[in-house]
mmCIF file of C-alpha atoms and ligand atoms in Angstrom:
data_model
loop_
_atom_site.group_PDB
_atom_site.id
_atom_site.type_symbol
_atom_site.label_atom_id
_atom_site.label_comp_id
_atom_site.label_asym_id
_atom_site.label_seq_id
_atom_site.Cartn_x
_atom_site.Cartn_y
_atom_site.Cartn_z
ATOM 1 C CA MET A 1398 15.064 7.041 -39.131
ATOM 2 C CA THR A 1399 15.062 7.495 -34.865
ATOM 3 C CA LYS A 1400 17.861 6.119 -33.110
ATOM 4 C CA VAL A 1401 18.172 2.368 -32.074
ATOM 5 C CA LYS A 1402 16.905 1.200 -29.048
ATOM 6 C CA ILE A 1403 19.395 -0.400 -26.415
ATOM 7 C CA LYS A 1404 18.476 -3.650 -24.656
ATOM 8 C CA LYS A 1405 20.421 -4.814 -21.516
ATOM 9 C CA ASN A 1406 21.717 -7.669 -22.778
ATOM 10 C CA ASP A 1407 23.066 -5.988 -25.623
ATOM 11 C CA LEU A 1408 25.316 -4.655 -23.394
ATOM 12 C CA LYS A 1409 27.203 -7.696 -21.769
ATOM 13 C CA LYS A 1410 30.479 -7.840 -22.057
ATOM 14 C CA PRO A 1411 31.786 -10.507 -24.704
ATOM 15 C CA LYS A 1412 34.422 -12.888 -22.841
ATOM 16 C CA ASN A 1413 36.643 -13.048 -25.680
ATOM 17 C CA PRO A 1414 38.114 -9.820 -27.573
ATOM 18 C CA ILE A 1415 36.422 -8.522 -31.124
ATOM 19 C CA LEU A 1416 39.296 -8.324 -33.066
ATOM 20 C CA VAL A 1417 39.455 -5.562 -36.316
ATOM 21 C CA THR A 1418 39.302 -8.280 -38.220
ATOM 22 C CA GLN A 1419 40.094 -12.556 -38.624
ATOM 23 C CA PRO A 1420 40.725 -14.690 -41.587
ATOM 24 C CA THR A 1421 38.659 -16.869 -43.255
ATOM 25 C CA LEU A 1422 40.931 -20.195 -43.597
ATOM 26 C CA PRO A 1423 40.294 -23.037 -46.025
ATOM 27 C CA ASN A 1424 38.969 -26.267 -44.845
ATOM 28 C CA LEU A 1425 41.669 -28.413 -43.963
ATOM 29 C CA ASP A 1426 40.586 -31.292 -45.302
ATOM 30 C CA GLU A 1427 40.793 -29.969 -48.921
ATOM 31 C CA PHE A 1428 43.945 -28.140 -48.114
ATOM 32 C CA HIS A 1429 45.502 -31.511 -46.857
ATOM 33 C CA ALA A 1430 44.316 -33.441 -49.669
ATOM 34 C CA SER A 1431 45.960 -30.488 -52.029
ATOM 35 C CA LEU A 1432 49.434 -31.120 -49.880
ATOM 36 C CA LYS A 1433 49.171 -34.057 -50.611
ATOM 37 C CA GLU A 1434 49.878 -33.829 -53.834
ATOM 38 C CA ILE A 1435 52.175 -31.713 -53.578
ATOM 39 C CA TRP A 1436 53.696 -33.941 -51.342
ATOM 40 C CA ALA A 1437 53.705 -37.072 -54.194
ATOM 41 C CA SER A 1438 54.630 -34.536 -56.678
ATOM 42 C CA LYS A 1439 57.707 -32.744 -54.539
ATOM 43 C CA TRP A 1440 57.550 -29.748 -56.503
ATOM 44 C CA ILE A 1441 57.694 -27.275 -53.808
ATOM 45 C CA THR A 1442 58.217 -23.985 -55.463
ATOM 46 C CA ASN A 1443 59.303 -22.358 -59.099
ATOM 47 C CA LYS A 1444 56.317 -21.557 -60.545
ATOM 48 C CA GLY A 1445 54.465 -25.322 -59.895
ATOM 49 C CA ALA A 1446 50.677 -26.755 -61.243
ATOM 50 C CA PHE A 1447 48.962 -25.210 -58.626
ATOM 51 C CA HIS A 1448 51.111 -21.267 -59.001
ATOM 52 C CA GLN A 1449 49.430 -21.951 -62.373
ATOM 53 C CA GLN A 1450 46.002 -22.352 -61.971
ATOM 54 C CA PHE A 1451 46.216 -20.076 -58.960
ATOM 55 C CA GLU A 1452 47.004 -17.517 -61.323
ATOM 56 C CA LEU A 1453 44.613 -18.214 -63.785
ATOM 57 C CA GLU A 1454 41.429 -18.892 -61.473
ATOM 58 C CA LEU A 1455 42.799 -15.519 -60.019
ATOM 59 C CA ALA A 1456 42.111 -13.606 -63.443
ATOM 60 C CA LYS A 1457 39.017 -15.453 -64.388
ATOM 61 C CA HIS A 1458 37.385 -14.236 -60.968
ATOM 62 C CA LEU A 1459 38.552 -10.935 -61.073
ATOM 63 C CA GLY A 1460 37.762 -10.595 -64.702
ATOM 64 C CA VAL A 1461 41.188 -9.102 -65.530
ATOM 65 C CA LYS A 1462 43.335 -10.373 -68.413
ATOM 66 C CA TYR A 1463 46.916 -10.823 -66.355
ATOM 67 C CA VAL A 1464 48.013 -11.898 -62.867
ATOM 68 C CA SER A 1465 50.999 -11.915 -61.629
ATOM 69 C CA ILE A 1466 50.956 -13.816 -58.135
ATOM 70 C CA PHE A 1467 53.815 -12.376 -55.360
ATOM 71 C CA ASN A 1468 54.319 -13.430 -51.915
ATOM 72 C CA ASN A 1469 53.310 -10.257 -50.112
ATOM 73 C CA ALA A 1470 51.957 -6.491 -51.966
ATOM 74 C CA THR A 1471 55.121 -4.416 -50.817
ATOM 75 C CA ILE A 1472 57.440 -6.900 -52.803
ATOM 76 C CA ALA A 1473 54.665 -6.440 -55.620
ATOM 77 C CA LEU A 1474 54.397 -2.515 -55.661
ATOM 78 C CA LEU A 1475 58.216 -2.683 -55.680
ATOM 79 C CA THR A 1476 58.333 -4.971 -58.730
ATOM 80 C CA ALA A 1477 55.164 -2.493 -60.211
ATOM 81 C CA LEU A 1478 57.614 0.568 -60.497
ATOM 82 C CA GLN A 1479 60.435 -1.344 -61.479
ATOM 83 C CA ALA A 1480 58.339 -2.909 -64.370
ATOM 84 C CA LEU A 1481 57.387 0.435 -65.600
ATOM 85 C CA GLU A 1482 61.244 1.999 -64.725
ATOM 86 C CA ILE A 1483 59.575 4.823 -63.332
ATOM 87 C CA LYS A 1484 62.116 8.187 -62.117
ATOM 88 C CA GLY A 1485 61.932 11.343 -60.617
ATOM 89 C CA GLU A 1486 58.889 12.298 -58.349
ATOM 90 C CA VAL A 1487 55.518 10.215 -58.217
ATOM 91 C CA ILE A 1488 52.410 11.960 -57.199
ATOM 92 C CA THR A 1489 50.717 9.636 -53.509
ATOM 93 C CA THR A 1490 48.404 9.813 -50.973
ATOM 94 C CA PRO A 1491 49.553 10.490 -47.146
ATOM 95 C CA TYR A 1492 46.217 8.696 -45.936
ATOM 96 C CA SER A 1493 47.560 5.152 -46.518
ATOM 97 C CA PHE A 1494 49.491 2.105 -45.447
ATOM 98 C CA VAL A 1495 53.294 3.071 -45.282
ATOM 99 C CA ALA A 1496 54.254 0.188 -47.935
ATOM 100 C CA THR A 1497 53.081 2.316 -50.074
ATOM 101 C CA ALA A 1498 55.349 5.793 -50.043
ATOM 102 C CA ASN A 1499 57.728 3.082 -48.590
ATOM 103 C CA SER A 1500 57.705 1.257 -51.833
ATOM 104 C CA LEU A 1501 59.132 4.938 -53.349
ATOM 105 C CA MET A 1502 61.738 5.272 -51.372
ATOM 106 C CA TRP A 1503 63.206 1.911 -51.667
ATOM 107 C CA ASN A 1504 62.838 2.797 -55.505
ATOM 108 C CA ASN A 1505 64.903 5.796 -54.457
ATOM 109 C CA LEU A 1506 61.933 7.941 -56.129
ATOM 110 C CA THR A 1507 60.483 10.850 -54.422
ATOM 111 C CA PRO A 1508 57.420 11.083 -53.066
ATOM 112 C CA VAL A 1509 54.554 13.633 -53.855
ATOM 113 C CA PHE A 1510 51.938 13.973 -50.991
ATOM 114 C CA CYS A 1511 48.303 15.122 -52.637
ATOM 115 C CA ASP A 1512 45.739 15.210 -50.041
ATOM 116 C CA VAL A 1513 42.143 13.375 -50.144
ATOM 117 C CA ASP A 1514 39.168 13.861 -50.099
ATOM 118 C CA PRO A 1515 36.766 14.069 -47.470
ATOM 119 C CA ILE A 1516 34.452 11.492 -47.792
ATOM 120 C CA TYR A 1517 36.547 8.573 -48.745
ATOM 121 C CA GLY A 1518 39.857 9.712 -48.259
ATOM 122 C CA ASN A 1519 40.414 8.465 -51.507
ATOM 123 C CA LEU A 1520 43.582 10.429 -53.663
ATOM 124 C CA ASP A 1521 41.390 14.393 -54.455
ATOM 125 C CA ALA A 1522 42.261 13.886 -58.215
ATOM 126 C CA ALA A 1523 41.299 17.936 -58.682
ATOM 127 C CA LYS A 1524 44.418 18.348 -56.477
ATOM 128 C CA ILE A 1525 47.164 16.247 -58.619
ATOM 129 C CA GLU A 1526 48.021 18.490 -61.488
ATOM 130 C CA ASN A 1527 48.656 21.403 -58.969
ATOM 131 C CA LEU A 1528 51.626 19.119 -57.953
ATOM 132 C CA ILE A 1529 52.713 18.186 -61.280
ATOM 133 C CA THR A 1530 56.474 19.247 -62.124
ATOM 134 C CA PRO A 1531 59.075 18.233 -65.229
ATOM 135 C CA ASN A 1532 60.134 15.488 -62.860
ATOM 136 C CA THR A 1533 56.603 13.878 -62.170
ATOM 137 C CA THR A 1534 56.831 10.450 -63.968
ATOM 138 C CA ALA A 1535 53.561 8.915 -62.620
ATOM 139 C CA ILE A 1536 50.493 8.785 -59.435
ATOM 140 C CA MET A 1537 50.477 5.906 -57.130
ATOM 141 C CA PRO A 1538 46.667 6.429 -55.830
ATOM 142 C CA VAL A 1539 44.956 4.078 -53.471
ATOM 143 C CA HIS A 1540 41.867 2.510 -53.481
ATOM 144 C CA VAL A 1541 41.049 3.213 -49.733
ATOM 145 C CA TYR A 1542 38.823 0.764 -47.831
ATOM 146 C CA GLY A 1543 38.224 -1.188 -51.414
ATOM 147 C CA THR A 1544 36.291 2.388 -52.398
ATOM 148 C CA PRO A 1545 37.231 3.118 -56.186
ATOM 149 C CA CYS A 1546 39.103 6.405 -56.320
ATOM 150 C CA ASP A 1547 38.065 8.645 -59.441
ATOM 151 C CA VAL A 1548 39.448 6.372 -61.617
ATOM 152 C CA ILE A 1549 38.178 8.193 -65.065
ATOM 153 C CA ALA A 1550 39.524 11.905 -63.391
ATOM 154 C CA ILE A 1551 42.873 10.089 -62.582
ATOM 155 C CA GLU A 1552 43.175 8.635 -66.079
ATOM 156 C CA GLN A 1553 42.519 12.007 -67.598
ATOM 157 C CA VAL A 1554 45.252 14.096 -65.617
ATOM 158 C CA ALA A 1555 47.468 10.981 -66.461
ATOM 159 C CA LYS A 1556 47.029 11.000 -70.104
ATOM 160 C CA LYS A 1557 47.411 14.910 -70.112
ATOM 161 C CA HIS A 1558 51.048 14.594 -68.572
ATOM 162 C CA LYS A 1559 52.268 11.392 -69.954
ATOM 163 C CA LEU A 1560 52.134 9.899 -66.246
ATOM 164 C CA LYS A 1561 51.973 6.061 -65.634
ATOM 165 C CA VAL A 1562 49.886 5.485 -62.867
ATOM 166 C CA ILE A 1563 49.808 2.327 -60.326
ATOM 167 C CA TYR A 1564 47.342 1.647 -58.215
ATOM 168 C CA ASP A 1565 47.480 0.490 -54.880
ATOM 169 C CA ALA A 1566 45.115 -1.980 -54.994
ATOM 170 C CA ALA A 1567 45.604 -3.637 -51.292
ATOM 171 C CA HIS A 1568 41.734 -3.352 -50.088
ATOM 172 C CA ALA A 1569 39.908 -3.899 -53.143
ATOM 173 C CA PHE A 1570 39.855 -7.500 -53.703
ATOM 174 C CA GLY A 1571 36.838 -8.408 -56.182
ATOM 175 C CA VAL A 1572 35.746 -4.196 -56.364
ATOM 176 C CA GLU A 1573 33.799 -3.310 -58.816
ATOM 177 C CA VAL A 1574 32.318 -0.465 -61.244
ATOM 178 C CA ASN A 1575 29.620 -0.693 -63.768
ATOM 179 C CA ASN A 1576 30.459 -4.378 -63.903
ATOM 180 C CA ASN A 1577 33.742 -4.064 -64.490
ATOM 181 C CA SER A 1578 37.020 -4.936 -62.643
ATOM 182 C CA ILE A 1579 38.587 -1.628 -60.420
ATOM 183 C CA LEU A 1580 41.727 -3.619 -61.660
ATOM 184 C CA ASN A 1581 41.212 -2.743 -65.509
ATOM 185 C CA TYR A 1582 42.110 0.841 -64.945
ATOM 186 C CA GLY A 1583 45.541 2.255 -64.489
ATOM 187 C CA ASP A 1584 49.006 0.887 -66.138
ATOM 188 C CA LEU A 1585 48.756 -1.883 -63.557
ATOM 189 C CA SER A 1586 47.465 -2.725 -59.898
ATOM 190 C CA VAL A 1587 48.734 -4.435 -56.678
ATOM 191 C CA LEU A 1588 46.569 -6.300 -54.689
ATOM 192 C CA SER A 1589 47.705 -7.635 -51.013
ATOM 193 C CA PHE A 1590 46.775 -11.198 -49.579
ATOM 194 C CA HIS A 1591 47.871 -10.165 -46.392
ATOM 195 C CA ALA A 1592 45.941 -11.990 -43.553
ATOM 196 C CA THR A 1593 43.938 -9.472 -42.879
ATOM 197 C CA LYS A 1594 42.387 -8.372 -46.055
ATOM 198 C CA ALA A 1595 39.097 -9.065 -47.915
ATOM 199 C CA PHE A 1596 40.884 -12.426 -49.513
ATOM 200 C CA ASN A 1597 44.177 -13.500 -47.974
ATOM 201 C CA THR A 1598 46.358 -16.212 -48.665
ATOM 202 C CA VAL A 1599 48.411 -15.957 -45.116
ATOM 203 C CA GLU A 1600 50.956 -13.256 -47.255
ATOM 204 C CA GLY A 1601 50.883 -12.751 -50.700
ATOM 205 C CA GLY A 1602 49.690 -10.406 -52.821
ATOM 206 C CA ALA A 1603 49.299 -9.840 -57.083
ATOM 207 C CA ILE A 1604 50.378 -7.353 -59.692
ATOM 208 C CA ILE A 1605 46.847 -6.945 -62.419
ATOM 209 C CA CYS A 1606 48.295 -6.159 -65.614
ATOM 210 C CA HIS A 1607 47.148 -5.579 -69.220
ATOM 211 C CA ASP A 1608 49.609 -7.262 -71.854
ATOM 212 C CA ASP A 1609 51.474 -10.149 -72.050
ATOM 213 C CA ALA A 1610 55.093 -8.237 -73.016
ATOM 214 C CA THR A 1611 53.955 -6.351 -69.313
ATOM 215 C CA LYS A 1612 53.273 -10.164 -67.819
ATOM 216 C CA GLU A 1613 56.481 -11.718 -68.675
ATOM 217 C CA LYS A 1614 58.232 -8.717 -67.789
ATOM 218 C CA ILE A 1615 56.821 -8.613 -64.540
ATOM 219 C CA ASP A 1616 57.129 -12.823 -64.149
ATOM 220 C CA ASN A 1617 61.125 -12.233 -64.719
ATOM 221 C CA LEU A 1618 61.603 -9.476 -62.499
ATOM 222 C CA LYS A 1619 59.644 -11.254 -59.705
ATOM 223 C CA ASN A 1620 62.249 -14.216 -60.217
ATOM 224 C CA PHE A 1621 65.545 -12.086 -59.953
ATOM 225 C CA GLY A 1622 65.501 -11.216 -63.697
ATOM 226 C CA ILE A 1623 66.093 -14.692 -64.686
ATOM 227 C CA THR A 1624 64.887 -15.889 -68.239
ATOM 228 C CA ASP A 1625 66.965 -18.916 -68.483
ATOM 229 C CA GLU A 1626 69.163 -20.928 -67.390
ATOM 230 C CA ILE A 1627 72.417 -18.313 -68.400
ATOM 231 C CA THR A 1628 70.202 -15.325 -68.450
ATOM 232 C CA VAL A 1629 69.781 -12.328 -66.361
ATOM 233 C CA VAL A 1630 67.996 -9.444 -67.881
ATOM 234 C CA ALA A 1631 67.574 -7.410 -64.736
ATOM 235 C CA PRO A 1632 68.406 -6.985 -61.335
ATOM 236 C CA GLY A 1633 65.125 -8.674 -60.035
ATOM 237 C CA ILE A 1634 63.605 -10.046 -56.765
ATOM 238 C CA ASN A 1635 62.586 -12.580 -54.871
ATOM 239 C CA GLY A 1636 58.838 -11.948 -55.485
ATOM 240 C CA LYS A 1637 57.648 -15.571 -56.137
ATOM 241 C CA VAL A 1638 55.083 -18.313 -54.107
ATOM 242 C CA ASN A 1639 55.426 -21.967 -53.180
ATOM 243 C CA GLU A 1640 53.279 -24.065 -53.965
ATOM 244 C CA LEU A 1641 52.019 -24.342 -50.478
ATOM 245 C CA ILE A 1642 50.763 -20.722 -50.508
ATOM 246 C CA ALA A 1643 48.823 -21.211 -54.089
ATOM 247 C CA ALA A 1644 47.111 -23.908 -53.185
ATOM 248 C CA TYR A 1645 45.819 -22.338 -49.884
ATOM 249 C CA GLY A 1646 44.684 -19.359 -52.265
ATOM 250 C CA LEU A 1647 42.659 -21.765 -54.923
ATOM 251 C CA LEU A 1648 40.951 -22.926 -51.959
ATOM 252 C CA GLN A 1649 39.727 -19.622 -50.991
ATOM 253 C CA LEU A 1650 38.495 -18.630 -54.400
ATOM 254 C CA LYS A 1651 35.644 -21.010 -53.033
ATOM 255 C CA THR A 1652 34.507 -18.775 -49.867
ATOM 256 C CA ILE A 1653 35.529 -15.681 -50.977
ATOM 257 C CA ASP A 1654 31.858 -14.355 -52.661
ATOM 258 C CA SER A 1655 29.366 -15.600 -49.437
ATOM 259 C CA ASP A 1656 32.178 -13.839 -46.953
ATOM 260 C CA ILE A 1657 31.952 -11.209 -49.143
ATOM 261 C CA GLU A 1658 27.922 -11.167 -49.222
ATOM 262 C CA LYS A 1659 28.433 -11.891 -45.224
ATOM 263 C CA CYS A 1660 30.202 -8.726 -44.708
ATOM 264 C CA LYS A 1661 27.621 -6.644 -47.028
ATOM 265 C CA THR A 1662 25.041 -7.662 -44.699
ATOM 266 C CA ILE A 1663 27.337 -6.336 -41.416
ATOM 267 C CA THR A 1664 27.900 -3.464 -43.401
ATOM 268 C CA THR A 1665 24.485 -2.686 -43.280
ATOM 269 C CA TYR A 1666 23.215 -3.397 -40.041
ATOM 270 C CA TYR A 1667 26.697 -1.067 -39.089
ATOM 271 C CA LYS A 1668 24.628 1.557 -40.976
ATOM 272 C CA GLU A 1669 21.413 1.315 -39.504
ATOM 273 C CA HIS A 1670 22.335 1.080 -36.045
ATOM 274 C CA LEU A 1671 24.735 4.001 -36.168
ATOM 275 C CA ALA A 1672 22.703 6.117 -37.669
ATOM 276 C CA ASN A 1673 21.605 9.108 -36.440
ATOM 277 C CA ILE A 1674 24.347 9.579 -34.042
ATOM 278 C CA GLU A 1675 25.513 13.023 -33.530
ATOM 279 C CA GLY A 1676 29.089 14.051 -34.550
ATOM 280 C CA LEU A 1677 29.080 9.896 -35.804
ATOM 281 C CA LYS A 1678 29.729 9.773 -40.180
ATOM 282 C CA CYS A 1679 30.008 6.123 -41.516
ATOM 283 C CA MET A 1680 31.167 6.242 -45.314
ATOM 284 C CA PRO A 1681 28.206 6.758 -47.922
ATOM 285 C CA ASP A 1682 26.767 3.866 -50.406
ATOM 286 C CA ILE A 1683 28.117 4.579 -53.877
ATOM 287 C CA LYS A 1684 26.198 3.511 -57.351
ATOM 288 C CA ASN A 1685 26.986 1.202 -59.791
ATOM 289 C CA THR A 1686 29.699 -0.001 -57.059
ATOM 290 C CA LYS A 1687 30.333 -3.694 -56.424
ATOM 291 C CA LEU A 1688 32.882 -2.927 -52.972
ATOM 292 C CA ASN A 1689 34.195 -5.822 -50.742
ATOM 293 C CA TYR A 1690 33.153 -4.557 -47.418
ATOM 294 C CA SER A 1691 36.342 -5.235 -45.800
ATOM 295 C CA TYR A 1692 36.446 -2.401 -43.465
ATOM 296 C CA PHE A 1693 34.102 -0.178 -41.992
ATOM 297 C CA PRO A 1694 35.367 2.773 -40.965
ATOM 298 C CA ILE A 1695 33.617 5.635 -38.627
ATOM 299 C CA PHE A 1696 34.539 8.823 -38.375
ATOM 300 C CA ILE A 1697 34.357 10.959 -34.804
ATOM 301 C CA ASP A 1698 33.668 14.653 -35.116
ATOM 302 C CA GLU A 1699 34.816 15.085 -31.183
ATOM 303 C CA GLU A 1700 32.726 18.690 -30.361
ATOM 304 C CA LYS A 1701 29.701 17.258 -31.709
ATOM 305 C CA PHE A 1702 29.970 13.805 -30.595
ATOM 306 C CA GLY A 1703 30.757 14.758 -27.235
ATOM 307 C CA MET A 1704 33.979 12.574 -26.860
ATOM 308 C CA SER A 1705 37.206 12.659 -28.997
ATOM 309 C CA ARG A 1706 37.989 9.421 -31.228
ATOM 310 C CA ASP A 1707 41.013 8.402 -29.080
ATOM 311 C CA GLU A 1708 38.192 8.674 -25.984
ATOM 312 C CA LEU A 1709 36.029 6.591 -27.811
ATOM 313 C CA TYR A 1710 39.064 4.574 -29.384
ATOM 314 C CA PHE A 1711 40.107 3.219 -25.924
ATOM 315 C CA LYS A 1712 36.315 3.425 -24.358
ATOM 316 C CA LEU A 1713 35.839 0.095 -27.059
ATOM 317 C CA LYS A 1714 39.288 -1.268 -25.951
ATOM 318 C CA GLU A 1715 38.275 -1.404 -22.358
ATOM 319 C CA ASN A 1716 34.891 -2.852 -23.644
ATOM 320 C CA ASN A 1717 36.752 -5.639 -25.222
ATOM 321 C CA ILE A 1718 36.430 -4.193 -28.390
ATOM 322 C CA PHE A 1719 39.557 -3.508 -30.924
ATOM 323 C CA GLY A 1720 38.842 -1.663 -33.832
ATOM 324 C CA ARG A 1721 42.304 0.352 -35.291
ATOM 325 C CA ARG A 1722 42.709 3.918 -36.128
ATOM 326 C CA TYR A 1723 43.146 3.368 -39.722
ATOM 327 C CA PHE A 1724 45.444 4.996 -40.913
ATOM 328 C CA TYR A 1725 46.499 6.890 -37.907
ATOM 329 C CA PRO A 1726 49.513 8.183 -37.797
ATOM 330 C CA LEU A 1727 49.378 10.005 -41.560
ATOM 331 C CA ILE A 1728 52.322 8.949 -43.381
ATOM 332 C CA THR A 1729 53.920 12.337 -43.303
ATOM 333 C CA ASP A 1730 53.634 12.454 -39.264
ATOM 334 C CA PHE A 1731 56.229 9.489 -39.003
ATOM 335 C CA ASN A 1732 59.711 10.225 -38.741
ATOM 336 C CA THR A 1733 61.491 9.116 -41.666
ATOM 337 C CA TYR A 1734 58.686 11.561 -43.857
ATOM 338 C CA LYS A 1735 59.106 14.122 -41.378
ATOM 339 C CA ASN A 1736 60.852 15.957 -44.444
ATOM 340 C CA PHE A 1737 58.223 16.298 -46.692
ATOM 341 C CA ASP A 1738 55.897 18.963 -46.963
ATOM 342 C CA SER A 1739 52.187 18.365 -45.469
ATOM 343 C CA SER A 1740 51.253 22.042 -45.808
ATOM 344 C CA ASN A 1741 48.930 20.939 -48.447
ATOM 345 C CA LEU A 1742 47.390 18.151 -46.395
ATOM 346 C CA PRO A 1743 44.415 19.688 -44.637
ATOM 347 C CA ILE A 1744 41.525 17.559 -44.875
ATOM 348 C CA ALA A 1745 44.040 13.780 -45.011
ATOM 349 C CA LYS A 1746 44.917 15.285 -41.661
ATOM 350 C CA LYS A 1747 41.662 15.978 -40.013
ATOM 351 C CA ILE A 1748 40.097 12.409 -41.141
ATOM 352 C CA ALA A 1749 43.328 10.761 -40.317
ATOM 353 C CA SER A 1750 42.470 12.559 -36.512
ATOM 354 C CA GLN A 1751 38.314 10.897 -37.121
ATOM 355 C CA VAL A 1752 38.915 7.598 -38.180
ATOM 356 C CA ILE A 1753 38.340 3.804 -36.555
ATOM 357 C CA CYS A 1754 37.864 1.291 -38.386
ATOM 358 C CA LEU A 1755 34.948 -1.179 -36.484
ATOM 359 C CA PRO A 1756 35.428 -4.643 -35.946
ATOM 360 C CA ILE A 1757 34.366 -6.539 -39.926
ATOM 361 C CA TYR A 1758 34.641 -9.488 -40.575
ATOM 362 C CA ALA A 1759 32.547 -13.195 -42.058
ATOM 363 C CA GLY A 1760 32.769 -15.050 -38.880
ATOM 364 C CA LEU A 1761 31.632 -11.492 -36.963
ATOM 365 C CA THR A 1762 27.972 -12.060 -35.378
ATOM 366 C CA THR A 1763 24.989 -9.976 -35.349
ATOM 367 C CA ALA A 1764 25.179 -10.322 -31.642
ATOM 368 C CA GLU A 1765 28.724 -9.119 -31.368
ATOM 369 C CA VAL A 1766 27.534 -6.459 -33.698
ATOM 370 C CA ASN A 1767 24.482 -5.320 -31.511
ATOM 371 C CA TYR A 1768 27.139 -5.396 -28.787
ATOM 372 C CA ILE A 1769 29.612 -2.936 -30.492
ATOM 373 C CA THR A 1770 26.788 -0.650 -31.933
ATOM 374 C CA ALA A 1771 25.485 -0.361 -28.340
ATOM 375 C CA ILE A 1772 28.605 0.642 -26.561
ATOM 376 C CA ILE A 1773 28.679 3.525 -28.898
ATOM 377 C CA ASN A 1774 25.505 4.385 -28.739
ATOM 378 C CA SER A 1775 25.743 4.388 -24.763
HETATM 379 C C1 PLP B 746 46.958 0.179 -48.780
HETATM 380 C C2 PLP B 746 48.379 -0.691 -48.503
HETATM 381 N N1 PLP B 746 49.304 -1.192 -49.448
HETATM 382 C C3 PLP B 746 50.350 -2.029 -49.678
HETATM 383 C C4 PLP B 746 50.233 -2.890 -48.253
HETATM 384 C C5 PLP B 746 51.198 -3.914 -47.897
HETATM 385 O O1 PLP B 746 50.730 -5.501 -48.208
HETATM 386 P P1 PLP B 746 51.344 -6.384 -47.778
HETATM 387 O O2 PLP B 746 51.420 -6.506 -46.253
HETATM 388 O O3 PLP B 746 50.510 -7.457 -48.268
HETATM 389 O O4 PLP B 746 52.997 -6.584 -48.001
HETATM 390 C C6 PLP B 746 48.802 -2.715 -47.135
HETATM 391 C C7 PLP B 746 48.885 -3.848 -46.208
HETATM 392 O O5 PLP B 746 48.577 -3.615 -44.919
HETATM 393 C C8 PLP B 746 47.827 -1.473 -47.505
HETATM 394 O O6 PLP B 746 46.772 -1.298 -46.511
#
């Protein structure tokens, strides 16, 4: 493949900033109609009709058994750890959003950071076993950018050492391997529906589980541990979703598939226009996998590219393109986590120093992608 030719028009600076992402919002008239129903019923929270319908529709849409919706993924992660009564040490990744490790700290657990694979940035399953001690009780991997972890290898280690697996699947809405939801792996998976995610409910999240007893336990925990008027079975939390957000989420299910298709087209376009640039790597395609294409990370090798990742990041900014160095800094580089061992994390450190996520969202135009890739090519 030859290098893409830049036309003069491609380099024309846009008036408005191009942000790393932009949420899809539901049709306002349809949302208004849902609000009218809520106004009429005056049932605005606590497991109302929209809440119940949203959980059922989500389970159907995702191809999973049970969904418990939450007010955000961080509270869902905290609750998932409580639901499985995780103690001691949990093996996790430093190449994630800080909420992953924070959820462990808030549960008085000790994160043990494991290195990642150099291509996709996911927890390297081959390096887990070395980190297991008598105190290890669980693994918390992250499907980074919605790319599936090596779920089979993780399952094998977990089974061998009797560990629980909770996936931080914040990025993995709709992701499938061999026509099976990635959320069907592990003991629990946690989705995020934050405004920046593939599927958004403004703020929100969910825990996916595989049996009704666990679903009931999670539902109780997200409602203060209350099971009936006079009974509290656990020191739960408030992770509930109100009816306005549940109604919003139901409408979002109408457009998510076409949004993902649009982002898939943008990904292909980016890959064509960024091919054959020395020192710039995109993530390779993966066989038999349905992705949601909500991130487009590139990795810059400063020597070969002739410019550092940060220089490119600021050059893009100067040109009204707001990418994101995601995930940088590494969790273990934050002050809060400085005391944790990071000597075993060379690959995570390297990719965190090379990554920029370029803008991608359903509404991004071809002209905008042309402009972004022309600036990089120039
Ligand atoms: C990997 C990961 N985990 C957890 C979270 C937290 O999600 P929320 O903002 O819904 O609490 C995020 C959100 O950005 C994330 O990217």
